[in-house]
Amino acid sequence: MIEDLVDRLRLLRTPGIGPVTFRQLIMRFGTPAAALEAVPDLARRGGGKAPAIRSHGDAEREIARVDKLGARFLALGQGLYPRLLAELEDAPPLLIAKGNLNLFDRQAVAIVGARNASAAACRFARGLAHDLGQHELVVVSGLARGIDSAAHDGALGTGTLGVIAGGIDIFYPPENQARQETMYEQGLVLAEMPPGTEPRARHFPYRNRIIAGMCGGTVVVEAAPRSGSLITARLAAEAGREVMAVPGSPLDPRAQGCNQLIRDGATLIQNAADVVEAMRPFESRLRSEAVPYETKYEELNGQDAIGLVEGLLGPVPVPVDEVIRLSGHSPGAVQMALLELDLAGRLDRHAGGKVSLRE
Amino acid sequence: MIEDLVDRLRLLRTPGIGPVTFRQLIMRFGTPAAALEAVPDLARRGGGKAPAIRSHGDAEREIARVDKLGARFLALGQGLYPRLLAELEDAPPLLIAKGNLNLFDRQAVAIVGARNASAAACRFARGLAHDLGQHELVVVSGLARGIDSAAHDGALGTGTLGVIAGGIDIFYPPENQARQETMYEQGLVLAEMPPGTEPRARHFPYRNRIIAGMCGGTVVVEAAPRSGSLITARLAAEAGREVMAVPGSPLDPRAQGCNQLIRDGATLIQNAADVVEAMRPFESRLRSEAVPYETKYEELNGQDAIGLVEGLLGPVPVPVDEVIRLSGHSPGAVQMALLELDLAGRLDRHAGGKVSLRE
């Protein structure tokens, strides 16, 4: 088991291997150990050089560090890993968790919104989180300023889970240190990045997909157009989860994002009862068995497939399904060719299952 | 033509003959004159005494009074009568209009809301009405305080129509006298009640059905739960028109009605463009020919039908369709029996095409 974790970490922390590539490798080769062995050859067949696979020692050091921090790893496809999150195509292969893991047993709902929200909206978020806690729901958010903090505070007594963009031991923003430390004790904190990672701009959308993906629904409270909260809402919708939004006056610019979400089909939320009603369809899915690695790909079609797939790709992202259709080859062969191009550093993977050739 | 108007007025102003009964009589007998002649017999067959038909002189006096006020009658099924309004089962058989009748040539949208609306909401309504005017839409409202007044003011330069609950010469609330007088000149004012009628509580729902019925859509701006504006919205929905609502913060009690409307399916409105988009399906219906009196009922089945229909009715309102089905008789026969009971003062007609026996 510990060896499996070491191999997982080595594979996952290898540059160029993201969650989708990781999943493709496991689906093809069965175990992290077998995937690690195959990677150099795959990359060479894709026309690149072998990626610098993370060392055994590096992985063991990270495991020891997580252990020392009082945290633990959760592996996709195993035991405690959040069921709904496992359904995402780009579910994190490993999460680092610190706090009360029993919170995973209960239905979760996300409350997200603007960092610079109005005092009234923060008060609303806190009250909503509190009331949802009374309904046994776990409140998930991102431990950011504004709405996130208010949501965590409101649900601290009943169960709240914070997903952070940096390492499990990093406090961002710094003024949230006390809140995050309290949640280690009374709630739960999740991180995808290795300990010590300072969050950068690109980490926040990754964090948002975890928030949206582990919850049956996401409530947006006060969000500006083109804000991170709307990205979370879009990710929730793409994952087939309930998108909910709290309306506001059209005269208030901070309400525009939520009002637009409602126009686009999000459920208008006025109180906790509205959320509970909207979340009802997800109660049963919490109990269902997720099967994250269900498909084994067919055998390869040989080197020809790579040339063909490469010829179908360009700098503009196209859906993998379309590449498969145009290629005339089996999905397994095309996926393998993509995997090889990917490991060779010649492929970019985009949202919505799209890929492009790296220029 | 003037004789037809006299007969219409005599029939309509006869106690116990409301818009639905009026329409039934015209559908059965073809003209107001023929209906007037038939009423006493019908009532007697229904088991009551003949209603006190309004005199020729009374009708002529009302016509002269309307003329002197600079207003005119519009008859359902004739010329200028608003097309969409004519589609209602309980469309007013006669309207009294004062102002610019050319406004009927353009698409109309209602803006309604709370009399005690916030200053911000009134400002929003005024701006919305102004912007809708720029899109050639006529803004319809009820000349009440608050949102109604703001909507009229915003559209005064482009075209606005006020429907009032009392007579065409009555100013209610009194402080709206100047506004109403301005609309006689620059807009249009409509009344269903005879001149001199002071509006009473029961008149306002009648007024609201005209507002909802003559417009392709109704926008509600700030409305409390169980308010008149929500009745207008319900009537609009029942007539198959677009229901639109302006959202607000759940923390603002005045936003609850609108937020609930949106939850129930109303289109969330943030600006004039949203309204224009929602109203697009109604553009063509403005031009279509309405045929208000399309059905002629079949011949009677005789006195038996009355006894049978009476036996099927009680104090609880039931749909006419159900009475027809249970009776085993033709729709024409049942409608006629109902008409006779109605004219005999023994029937009550309710919203949604329901009837009950008067106790």
XYZ file of C-alpha atoms in Angstrom:
718
model
C 0.000 0.000 0.000
C 2.727 2.450 0.916
C 4.677 1.368 -2.186
C 1.595 2.043 -4.284
C 1.436 5.558 -2.785
C 5.122 6.105 -3.507
C 4.604 5.109 -7.133
C 1.498 7.257 -7.426
C 3.380 10.257 -6.120
C 6.369 9.635 -8.402
C 4.055 9.441 -11.418
C 1.871 12.389 -10.424
C 4.721 14.742 -9.536
C 6.534 14.001 -12.798
C 6.498 17.183 -14.952
C 3.942 17.018 -17.735
C 1.725 14.394 -16.111
C -1.543 16.016 -15.106
C -4.709 14.389 -13.751
C -6.059 13.385 -17.169
C -2.774 11.889 -18.323
C -2.450 10.128 -14.970
C -5.875 8.597 -15.364
C -5.148 7.545 -18.950
C -1.948 5.835 -17.811
C -3.672 3.955 -14.986
C -6.499 2.909 -17.269
C -3.965 1.565 -19.762
C -1.428 -0.016 -17.454
C -3.427 -0.921 -14.373
C -1.033 0.224 -11.639
C 1.169 3.250 -11.011
C 4.213 0.969 -11.007
C 3.438 -0.399 -14.466
C 2.726 3.104 -15.755
C 6.029 4.421 -14.420
C 7.815 1.669 -16.282
C 6.016 2.424 -19.538
C 6.352 6.217 -19.572
C 9.849 6.536 -21.114
C 8.970 4.312 -24.071
C 5.642 6.037 -24.594
C 7.303 9.444 -24.686
C 9.882 8.273 -27.176
C 7.191 6.827 -29.421
C 5.406 10.186 -29.202
C 8.513 11.830 -30.615
C 9.887 13.438 -27.461
C 12.367 12.593 -24.777
C 11.446 10.768 -21.597
C 10.118 13.064 -18.840
C 12.152 13.404 -15.650
C 10.329 10.932 -13.453
C 10.243 11.989 -9.822
C 12.581 9.916 -7.661
C 11.633 7.366 -5.066
C 13.341 9.513 -2.439
C 11.400 12.651 -3.362
C 8.130 10.750 -3.011
C 9.126 9.315 0.355
C 10.133 12.737 1.601
C 6.741 14.193 0.606
C 4.949 11.353 2.356
C 6.958 11.947 5.521
C 6.297 15.669 5.354
C 2.541 15.202 4.964
C 2.615 12.780 7.861
C 4.515 15.224 10.047
C 1.957 17.945 9.232
C -0.761 15.711 10.681
C -2.292 15.322 7.230
C -2.864 12.272 5.017
C -3.186 11.306 1.380
C -6.443 10.272 -0.261
C -6.065 8.357 -3.511
C -8.591 8.436 -6.349
C -10.241 5.046 -6.627
C -9.544 4.124 -3.017
C -11.470 4.228 0.258
C -12.121 7.686 1.576
C -11.770 9.657 -1.646
C -14.877 11.862 -2.163
C -17.364 9.942 -4.309
C -18.702 12.767 -6.469
C -15.238 14.197 -7.092
C -14.119 10.822 -8.460
C -16.620 11.247 -11.303
C -14.616 14.097 -12.883
C -12.458 13.207 -15.861
C -9.721 15.376 -14.311
C -10.276 14.369 -10.679
C -7.068 14.874 -8.657
C -5.270 11.492 -8.475
C -4.190 12.408 -4.941
C -5.537 14.807 -2.353
C -3.908 15.841 0.896
C -6.391 16.164 3.754
C -6.098 17.508 7.271
C -9.017 17.407 9.680
C -12.160 15.414 10.218
C -12.542 12.882 7.383
C -15.977 11.869 8.629
C -17.305 14.945 6.858
C -17.130 12.954 3.610
C -19.993 10.812 4.860
C -22.427 13.678 4.544
C -23.873 15.486 1.563
C -21.795 18.531 0.606
C -22.796 21.855 -0.894
C -20.440 24.621 -1.994
C -20.941 28.283 -1.165
C -18.673 30.567 -3.168
C -18.590 34.234 -4.102
C -16.704 37.470 -4.329
C -13.695 38.206 -2.155
C -14.787 41.855 -2.007
C -18.451 41.062 -1.367
C -20.736 43.509 0.407
C -21.226 43.181 4.145
C -24.846 42.233 3.504
C -23.852 39.397 1.178
C -21.300 38.081 3.684
C -23.962 38.144 6.367
C -26.306 36.271 4.035
C -23.634 33.660 3.238
C -22.874 33.114 6.912
C -26.564 32.701 7.746
C -27.134 30.389 4.793
C -24.156 28.213 5.780
C -25.417 28.031 9.336
C -28.892 27.011 8.235
C -27.557 24.407 5.796
C -25.558 22.953 8.661
C -28.820 22.516 10.545
C -29.930 20.367 7.598
C -26.851 18.097 8.015
C -25.167 19.490 4.923
C -21.398 20.018 4.889
C -20.499 23.469 3.580
C -17.552 23.521 1.162
C -15.688 26.644 0.104
C -12.258 27.948 -0.825
C -10.967 29.654 2.327
C -10.660 32.950 0.473
C -11.654 36.378 1.756
C -15.271 37.543 1.658
C -18.007 35.028 0.898
C -15.761 31.967 1.371
C -14.733 32.996 4.870
C -18.282 33.889 5.835
C -19.540 30.502 4.629
C -16.899 28.615 6.619
C -17.636 30.648 9.730
C -21.362 30.007 9.500
C -20.895 26.233 9.280
C -17.985 25.830 11.688
C -20.189 24.271 14.339
C -21.845 21.767 12.019
C -19.178 20.849 9.470
C -17.232 22.788 6.888
C -14.551 21.857 4.396
C -12.022 24.219 2.838
C -10.236 23.470 -0.417
C -7.060 25.510 -0.790
C -5.059 26.349 -3.890
C -1.618 25.967 -2.294
C -0.065 23.325 -0.035
C -1.897 21.989 3.009
C 0.470 23.958 5.286
C 0.172 27.284 3.471
C -2.119 30.057 4.683
C -3.492 32.251 1.929
C -4.549 34.950 2.390
C -2.347 35.222 5.497
C -5.139 36.685 7.635
C -7.009 33.390 7.239
C -4.362 31.462 9.222
C -6.459 31.284 12.379
C -9.543 30.241 10.416
C -7.655 27.495 8.568
C -6.076 26.229 11.789
C -9.501 26.085 13.407
C -10.744 24.079 10.441
C -7.895 21.555 10.848
C -9.465 20.880 14.246
C -13.183 21.346 13.723
C -13.542 20.934 9.979
C -11.463 19.632 7.110
C -8.931 21.195 4.752
C -8.007 19.708 1.361
C -5.065 20.511 -0.922
C -4.019 19.125 -4.289
C -0.559 20.693 -4.447
C 2.424 19.388 -2.460
C 3.109 20.860 0.978
C 4.943 24.146 0.839
C 3.410 25.203 -2.484
C 2.572 28.913 -2.509
C -0.658 29.361 -4.500
C -0.320 31.034 -7.891
C -3.029 32.372 -10.189
C -3.173 29.163 -12.242
C -3.833 27.078 -9.119
C -7.175 28.690 -8.353
C -9.159 27.208 -11.254
C -7.769 23.773 -10.235
C -8.951 24.438 -6.684
C -12.361 25.532 -8.035
C -12.871 22.272 -9.943
C -12.397 20.356 -6.672
C -14.955 22.531 -4.884
C -17.492 22.123 -7.688
C -16.674 18.463 -8.235
C -17.011 17.205 -4.690
C -20.411 18.846 -4.117
C -23.872 18.006 -5.361
C -24.403 21.706 -5.907
C -22.746 25.092 -5.789
C -24.377 28.261 -4.478
C -22.915 31.514 -5.810
C -23.385 34.576 -3.603
C -22.480 37.926 -5.175
C -20.081 37.404 -8.047
C -18.868 39.854 -10.643
C -19.033 38.909 -14.320
C -15.961 36.856 -15.374
C -15.048 36.066 -11.760
C -13.610 32.864 -10.328
C -16.924 32.067 -8.700
C -18.556 31.915 -12.109
C -15.842 29.509 -13.227
C -16.731 27.305 -10.274
C -20.398 27.522 -11.301
C -19.538 26.571 -14.878
C -17.473 23.606 -13.688
C -20.367 22.497 -11.490
C -22.743 22.687 -14.449
C -20.324 20.762 -16.669
C -20.132 18.049 -14.021
C -23.924 17.799 -14.008
C -24.276 19.316 -10.560
C -26.861 21.810 -9.348
C -25.939 25.452 -9.933
C -27.633 27.877 -7.566
C -27.334 31.640 -7.280
C -28.494 34.350 -4.920
C -30.103 37.221 -6.854
C -29.578 40.927 -6.336
C -30.775 44.218 -7.685
C -29.741 44.939 -11.282
C -28.606 48.307 -9.922
C -25.925 46.540 -7.873
C -22.971 45.635 -10.119
C -21.933 42.888 -7.710
C -25.203 41.076 -8.445
C -24.698 40.878 -12.191
C -22.864 37.570 -12.214
C -25.506 35.817 -10.119
C -28.405 37.338 -12.021
C -26.859 36.191 -15.277
C -26.408 32.685 -13.871
C -30.114 32.611 -13.016
C -31.009 33.807 -16.508
C -28.848 30.974 -17.823
C -30.780 28.431 -15.795
C -29.304 28.422 -12.292
C -31.794 27.924 -9.469
C -32.648 31.138 -7.642
C -31.841 30.771 -3.951
C -33.447 32.810 -1.201
C -32.794 30.611 1.815
C -31.536 27.246 3.017
C -34.832 25.518 2.232
C -34.388 26.423 -1.435
C -30.921 24.823 -1.408
C -32.082 21.685 0.366
C -34.862 21.271 -2.180
C -32.470 21.682 -5.109
C -29.961 19.222 -3.630
C -32.453 16.419 -3.073
C -31.583 14.539 -6.302
C -27.974 14.165 -5.110
C -28.732 12.465 -1.804
C -28.684 9.011 -3.340
C -25.587 9.589 -5.475
C -23.566 10.113 -2.321
C -24.085 6.435 -1.531
C -23.460 5.040 -5.002
C -20.213 3.303 -5.824
C -18.071 5.364 -8.116
C -15.871 3.419 -10.499
C -13.130 5.834 -11.467
C -11.084 3.510 -13.652
C -13.710 1.577 -15.470
C -12.356 1.333 -18.977
C -9.318 -0.596 -20.133
C -8.232 0.554 -23.540
C -7.795 -1.872 -26.400
C -4.403 -2.811 -27.723
C -2.483 -0.374 -29.868
C -2.593 -0.096 -33.583
C 1.120 0.542 -33.712
C 3.226 3.509 -34.655
C 0.915 4.457 -37.549
C -1.696 5.779 -35.136
C 0.627 8.496 -33.828
C 1.376 9.914 -37.254
C -2.287 9.851 -38.162
C -3.429 11.516 -34.922
C -0.671 14.098 -35.142
C -1.850 14.964 -38.636
C -5.364 15.576 -37.343
C -4.194 17.974 -34.642
C -3.155 21.595 -34.794
C -2.808 24.570 -32.507
C -6.604 24.941 -32.174
C -8.092 22.722 -29.443
C -10.429 20.039 -30.831
C -12.531 17.463 -28.964
C -10.903 14.063 -28.541
C -14.150 12.480 -29.743
C -13.783 14.303 -33.029
C -10.187 13.152 -33.418
C -11.324 9.570 -32.841
C -14.095 9.916 -35.412
C -11.868 11.513 -38.047
C -9.063 9.010 -37.495
C -11.141 5.984 -38.355
C -9.225 4.163 -35.608
C -10.465 2.664 -32.365
C -10.835 5.009 -29.364
C -8.185 2.984 -27.555
C -5.613 3.464 -30.288
C -6.255 7.196 -30.527
C -6.170 7.670 -26.753
C -2.873 5.839 -26.618
C -1.419 7.970 -29.391
C -2.569 11.083 -27.542
C -1.021 9.751 -24.344
C 2.295 9.250 -26.107
C 2.237 12.747 -27.630
C 1.286 14.044 -24.178
C 4.178 12.350 -22.390
C 6.494 13.560 -25.144
C 5.532 17.110 -24.182
C 3.885 17.705 -27.547
C 0.210 17.821 -26.527
C -1.866 20.330 -24.544
C -5.039 19.163 -22.834
C -7.869 21.707 -22.461
C -11.163 21.953 -20.620
C -14.038 19.936 -22.019
C -11.905 17.058 -23.246
C -10.167 19.066 -25.981
C -6.568 18.673 -27.123
C -4.164 20.636 -29.297
C -0.648 20.156 -30.609
C 1.893 22.236 -28.718
C 3.590 24.704 -31.086
C -73.435 51.696 -35.402
C -74.533 54.054 -32.642
C -77.601 51.851 -32.071
C -75.307 48.851 -31.734
C -73.304 50.764 -29.118
C -76.484 51.710 -27.272
C -77.566 48.065 -27.173
C -74.104 46.929 -26.098
C -74.133 49.424 -23.255
C -77.657 48.480 -22.181
C -76.667 44.806 -22.080
C -73.306 45.343 -20.399
C -74.563 47.738 -17.735
C -77.448 45.410 -16.797
C -76.829 44.065 -13.274
C -75.546 40.492 -13.304
C -74.159 40.573 -16.839
C -70.382 40.442 -16.675
C -67.877 40.078 -19.503
C -68.177 36.276 -19.726
C -71.972 36.305 -19.735
C -71.899 39.121 -22.268
C -69.660 37.097 -24.565
C -71.835 33.993 -24.163
C -74.936 35.981 -25.097
C -73.313 37.466 -28.201
C -71.992 34.081 -29.258
C -75.493 32.637 -28.957
C -77.606 35.447 -30.345
C -75.264 37.237 -32.718
C -76.027 40.862 -31.827
C -76.544 42.874 -28.654
C -80.088 43.698 -29.800
C -81.038 40.037 -30.162
C -79.427 39.230 -26.827
C -81.347 42.011 -25.071
C -84.543 40.580 -26.422
C -83.716 37.064 -25.248
C -82.516 37.870 -21.728
C -85.903 37.962 -19.911
C -86.946 34.550 -21.264
C -83.542 33.036 -20.533
C -83.666 34.239 -16.950
C -87.133 32.865 -16.438
C -86.080 29.492 -17.837
C -83.150 29.571 -15.432
C -85.638 29.867 -12.587
C -85.200 33.551 -11.706
C -86.839 36.815 -12.561
C -85.756 38.943 -15.472
C -82.860 41.283 -14.659
C -83.448 45.027 -14.762
C -82.160 45.827 -18.229
C -80.534 49.225 -18.443
C -82.693 51.725 -20.295
C -82.087 53.225 -23.711
C -81.895 56.657 -22.104
C -79.268 55.600 -19.581
C -77.096 54.236 -22.362
C -77.474 57.383 -24.453
C -76.578 59.539 -21.479
C -73.390 57.543 -20.861
C -72.424 57.847 -24.536
C -72.960 61.609 -24.398
C -70.940 61.880 -21.212
C -68.002 59.925 -22.646
C -68.150 62.101 -25.743
C -68.141 65.283 -23.683
C -65.093 64.008 -21.743
C -63.218 63.764 -25.038
C -63.102 59.984 -24.732
C -64.504 57.217 -26.902
C -65.746 53.660 -26.689
C -63.846 50.666 -28.064
C -65.945 47.545 -28.624
C -64.609 44.001 -28.398
C -64.636 42.456 -31.854
C -64.485 45.792 -33.619
C -61.779 47.944 -35.170
C -59.425 49.513 -32.689
C -59.925 47.127 -29.777
C -56.518 45.830 -28.547
C -55.800 42.537 -30.327
C -54.187 40.599 -27.493
C -56.796 41.720 -24.971
C -59.535 40.315 -27.218
C -58.079 36.827 -26.666
C -59.157 36.764 -22.996
C -62.302 34.831 -22.182
C -63.311 37.718 -19.921
C -62.125 40.556 -22.171
C -64.053 43.754 -21.414
C -66.899 44.022 -23.959
C -66.388 47.794 -23.969
C -63.469 50.012 -23.049
C -63.453 53.777 -22.683
C -60.307 55.382 -24.075
C -58.923 58.897 -23.931
C -55.723 59.850 -25.677
C -53.648 58.688 -28.595
C -55.203 55.538 -30.043
C -52.260 55.050 -32.392
C -50.426 53.499 -29.453
C -52.392 50.296 -30.132
C -50.394 49.839 -33.330
C -47.236 49.103 -31.396
C -46.178 46.198 -29.240
C -47.037 46.750 -25.564
C -45.287 45.635 -22.405
C -46.551 46.132 -18.861
C -44.389 47.369 -15.995
C -46.040 46.931 -12.611
C -44.910 46.835 -9.010
C -45.295 48.016 -5.461
C -46.945 51.330 -4.612
C -44.478 51.717 -1.726
C -41.442 50.645 -3.750
C -37.946 51.777 -2.826
C -36.511 54.857 -4.490
C -33.968 52.630 -6.230
C -36.675 50.410 -7.690
C -38.653 53.422 -8.924
C -35.515 54.751 -10.557
C -34.951 51.366 -12.175
C -38.563 51.230 -13.449
C -38.304 54.729 -14.913
C -35.038 53.898 -16.665
C -36.375 50.580 -17.943
C -39.523 52.255 -19.318
C -37.414 54.904 -21.018
C -35.161 52.299 -22.622
C -38.112 50.173 -23.743
C -39.545 53.282 -25.379
C -36.335 53.562 -27.382
C -37.135 50.065 -28.664
C -40.576 51.243 -29.910
C -42.426 49.430 -27.140
C -45.466 51.031 -25.520
C -45.244 50.877 -21.721
C -48.512 49.920 -20.009
C -49.189 50.331 -16.296
C -51.909 51.136 -13.795
C -51.363 54.797 -12.905
C -50.877 53.885 -9.259
C -48.234 55.287 -6.920
C -44.682 53.945 -6.921
C -43.570 51.692 -9.761
C -46.598 52.436 -11.982
C -46.004 56.192 -11.884
C -42.275 55.770 -12.471
C -42.927 53.539 -15.489
C -45.363 56.019 -17.040
C -42.960 58.899 -16.451
C -40.083 57.063 -18.073
C -42.053 56.342 -21.234
C -44.001 59.592 -21.512
C -41.916 60.786 -24.439
C -42.196 57.560 -26.413
C -45.641 56.176 -25.597
C -47.330 55.039 -22.423
C -50.777 53.706 -21.640
C -52.481 53.788 -18.247
C -55.331 51.474 -17.324
C -57.363 52.815 -14.424
C -59.710 51.011 -12.061
C -62.348 53.764 -11.883
C -64.049 55.902 -14.515
C -62.063 57.635 -17.256
C -62.615 60.996 -15.529
C -61.579 59.883 -12.043
C -58.116 60.550 -10.629
C -56.896 57.962 -8.188
C -54.735 58.452 -6.250
C -55.584 62.174 -6.346
C -51.929 63.227 -6.581
C -51.768 61.509 -9.967
C -54.218 63.972 -11.540
C -51.534 65.941 -13.362
C -49.879 62.727 -14.591
C -53.172 61.315 -15.870
C -54.062 64.604 -17.579
C -50.683 64.638 -19.270
C -51.323 61.092 -20.477
C -54.672 62.124 -22.007
C -52.554 64.412 -24.192
C -49.310 62.526 -24.728
C -50.301 58.946 -23.972
C -53.499 56.985 -23.584
C -55.788 56.194 -20.649
C -58.222 53.259 -20.607
C -61.129 52.548 -18.251
C -63.629 49.714 -18.105
C -66.018 51.270 -15.598
C -68.522 54.014 -16.522
C -67.466 57.653 -16.104
C -67.776 58.900 -12.558
C -67.033 55.486 -10.997
C -64.838 55.814 -7.918
C -62.480 52.814 -7.819
C -63.151 50.241 -5.127
C -60.984 47.341 -4.001
C -62.772 44.850 -6.246
C -62.087 46.972 -9.336
C -58.312 46.602 -9.151
C -58.103 42.925 -10.123
C -60.346 43.750 -13.130
C -57.962 46.552 -14.043
C -55.021 44.183 -13.643
C -56.472 41.664 -16.103
C -56.641 44.409 -18.735
C -53.012 45.382 -18.146
C -51.854 41.768 -18.351
C -54.186 40.921 -21.201
C -53.313 43.707 -23.594
C -49.546 43.142 -23.318
C -47.286 40.462 -24.727
C -45.511 40.468 -21.386
C -45.530 41.889 -17.892
C -42.448 43.008 -15.968
C -42.806 43.038 -12.181
C -40.499 45.401 -10.297
C -40.401 45.004 -6.511
C -43.551 43.302 -5.327
C -44.413 41.958 -1.904
C -45.799 38.427 -1.597
C -49.587 38.358 -2.154
C -49.582 41.789 -3.797
C -51.675 43.033 -6.681
C -48.644 42.987 -8.933
C -48.338 39.249 -8.459
C -51.996 38.890 -9.422
C -51.201 40.746 -12.639
C -48.273 38.387 -13.211
C -50.494 35.361 -12.634
C -53.100 36.691 -15.058
C -50.372 37.275 -17.645
C -49.159 33.704 -17.219
C -52.711 32.341 -17.500
C -53.149 34.268 -20.730
C -49.968 32.692 -22.099
C -47.994 35.907 -21.977
C -44.398 36.417 -20.905
C -43.905 36.962 -17.172
C -40.730 38.849 -16.284
C -39.394 39.946 -12.920
C -36.583 42.109 -11.613
C -34.620 40.292 -8.894
C -33.425 41.671 -5.605
C -31.457 40.620 -2.572
C -33.153 37.962 -0.418
C -32.355 40.287 2.487
C -34.774 42.868 1.039
C -38.364 41.869 1.875
C -39.637 43.903 -1.070
C -37.768 41.584 -3.455
C -39.440 38.397 -2.242
C -42.357 38.494 -4.643
C -40.151 38.949 -7.691
C -37.608 36.364 -6.593
C -40.408 33.868 -6.083
C -41.775 34.634 -9.550
C -38.347 33.879 -11.016
C -38.161 30.631 -9.063
C -41.571 29.793 -10.517
C -40.316 30.328 -14.037
C -40.524 34.050 -14.758
C -37.714 35.480 -16.874
C -35.126 37.373 -14.853
C -34.843 40.936 -16.159
C -31.804 43.131 -15.713
C -32.322 45.675 -18.478
C -34.398 46.614 -21.510
C -32.488 44.238 -23.792
C -33.627 41.316 -21.638
C -37.253 42.450 -22.032
C -36.974 42.964 -25.784
C -35.526 39.476 -26.158
C -38.314 37.904 -24.099
C -41.015 39.779 -26.025
C -39.837 38.735 -29.480
C -42.337 35.850 -29.831
C -45.216 38.299 -29.462
C -44.236 40.615 -32.283
C -46.138 38.613 -34.867
C -49.231 38.087 -32.721
C -49.792 41.830 -32.651
C -50.561 41.651 -36.370
C -52.743 38.556 -36.316
C -56.482 38.857 -36.655
C -58.231 38.085 -33.406
C -61.642 36.469 -33.757
C -63.322 37.115 -30.440
C -66.706 35.563 -31.203
C -65.752 32.538 -33.150
C -68.155 29.890 -31.886
C -71.879 29.773 -32.413
C -73.463 27.362 -29.997
C -75.661 24.539 -31.197
C -79.345 24.551 -30.656
C -80.729 23.859 -27.205
C -81.666 20.530 -25.832
C -84.644 22.022 -24.082
C -85.616 22.571 -20.487
C -84.174 19.218 -19.391
C -80.646 20.564 -19.720
C -81.179 23.160 -16.985
C -82.341 20.641 -14.418
C -79.486 18.338 -15.267
C -76.841 21.065 -15.132
C -78.289 22.439 -11.913
C -78.016 18.972 -10.399
C -74.338 18.830 -11.286
C -73.565 22.150 -9.612
C -73.100 23.068 -5.995
C -71.512 25.800 -3.917
C -67.984 24.615 -4.798
C -66.687 26.055 -8.097
C -66.154 23.402 -10.785
C -64.767 23.773 -14.308
C -67.382 24.211 -17.029
C -65.573 21.528 -19.036
C -66.222 19.052 -16.272
C -69.903 19.954 -16.119
C -70.119 19.382 -19.874
C -68.407 16.027 -19.577
C -70.535 14.846 -16.658
C -73.755 16.035 -18.278
C -73.436 13.879 -21.354
C -74.932 16.809 -23.291
C -73.420 18.949 -26.003
C -71.247 21.898 -24.924
C -73.747 24.239 -26.530
C -76.630 22.924 -24.490
C -74.713 23.094 -21.241
C -73.407 26.605 -21.939
C -76.921 27.746 -22.661
C -78.224 26.218 -19.454
C -75.429 27.957 -17.555
C -76.280 31.219 -19.290
C -79.883 30.901 -18.221
C -78.944 30.139 -14.615
C -76.524 33.062 -14.782
C -79.111 35.551 -16.010
C -81.513 34.246 -13.393
C -78.982 35.332 -10.755
C -78.404 31.743 -9.666
C -74.866 31.195 -10.982
C -71.478 32.562 -9.951
C -68.635 32.607 -12.472
C -65.095 32.238 -11.124
C -61.562 32.600 -12.442
C -60.290 29.836 -14.682
C -63.660 29.078 -16.279
C -65.250 27.684 -13.104
C -68.870 28.041 -12.038
C -70.880 27.431 -8.863
C -74.497 27.610 -7.846
C -75.279 30.712 -5.824
C -76.519 29.749 -2.370
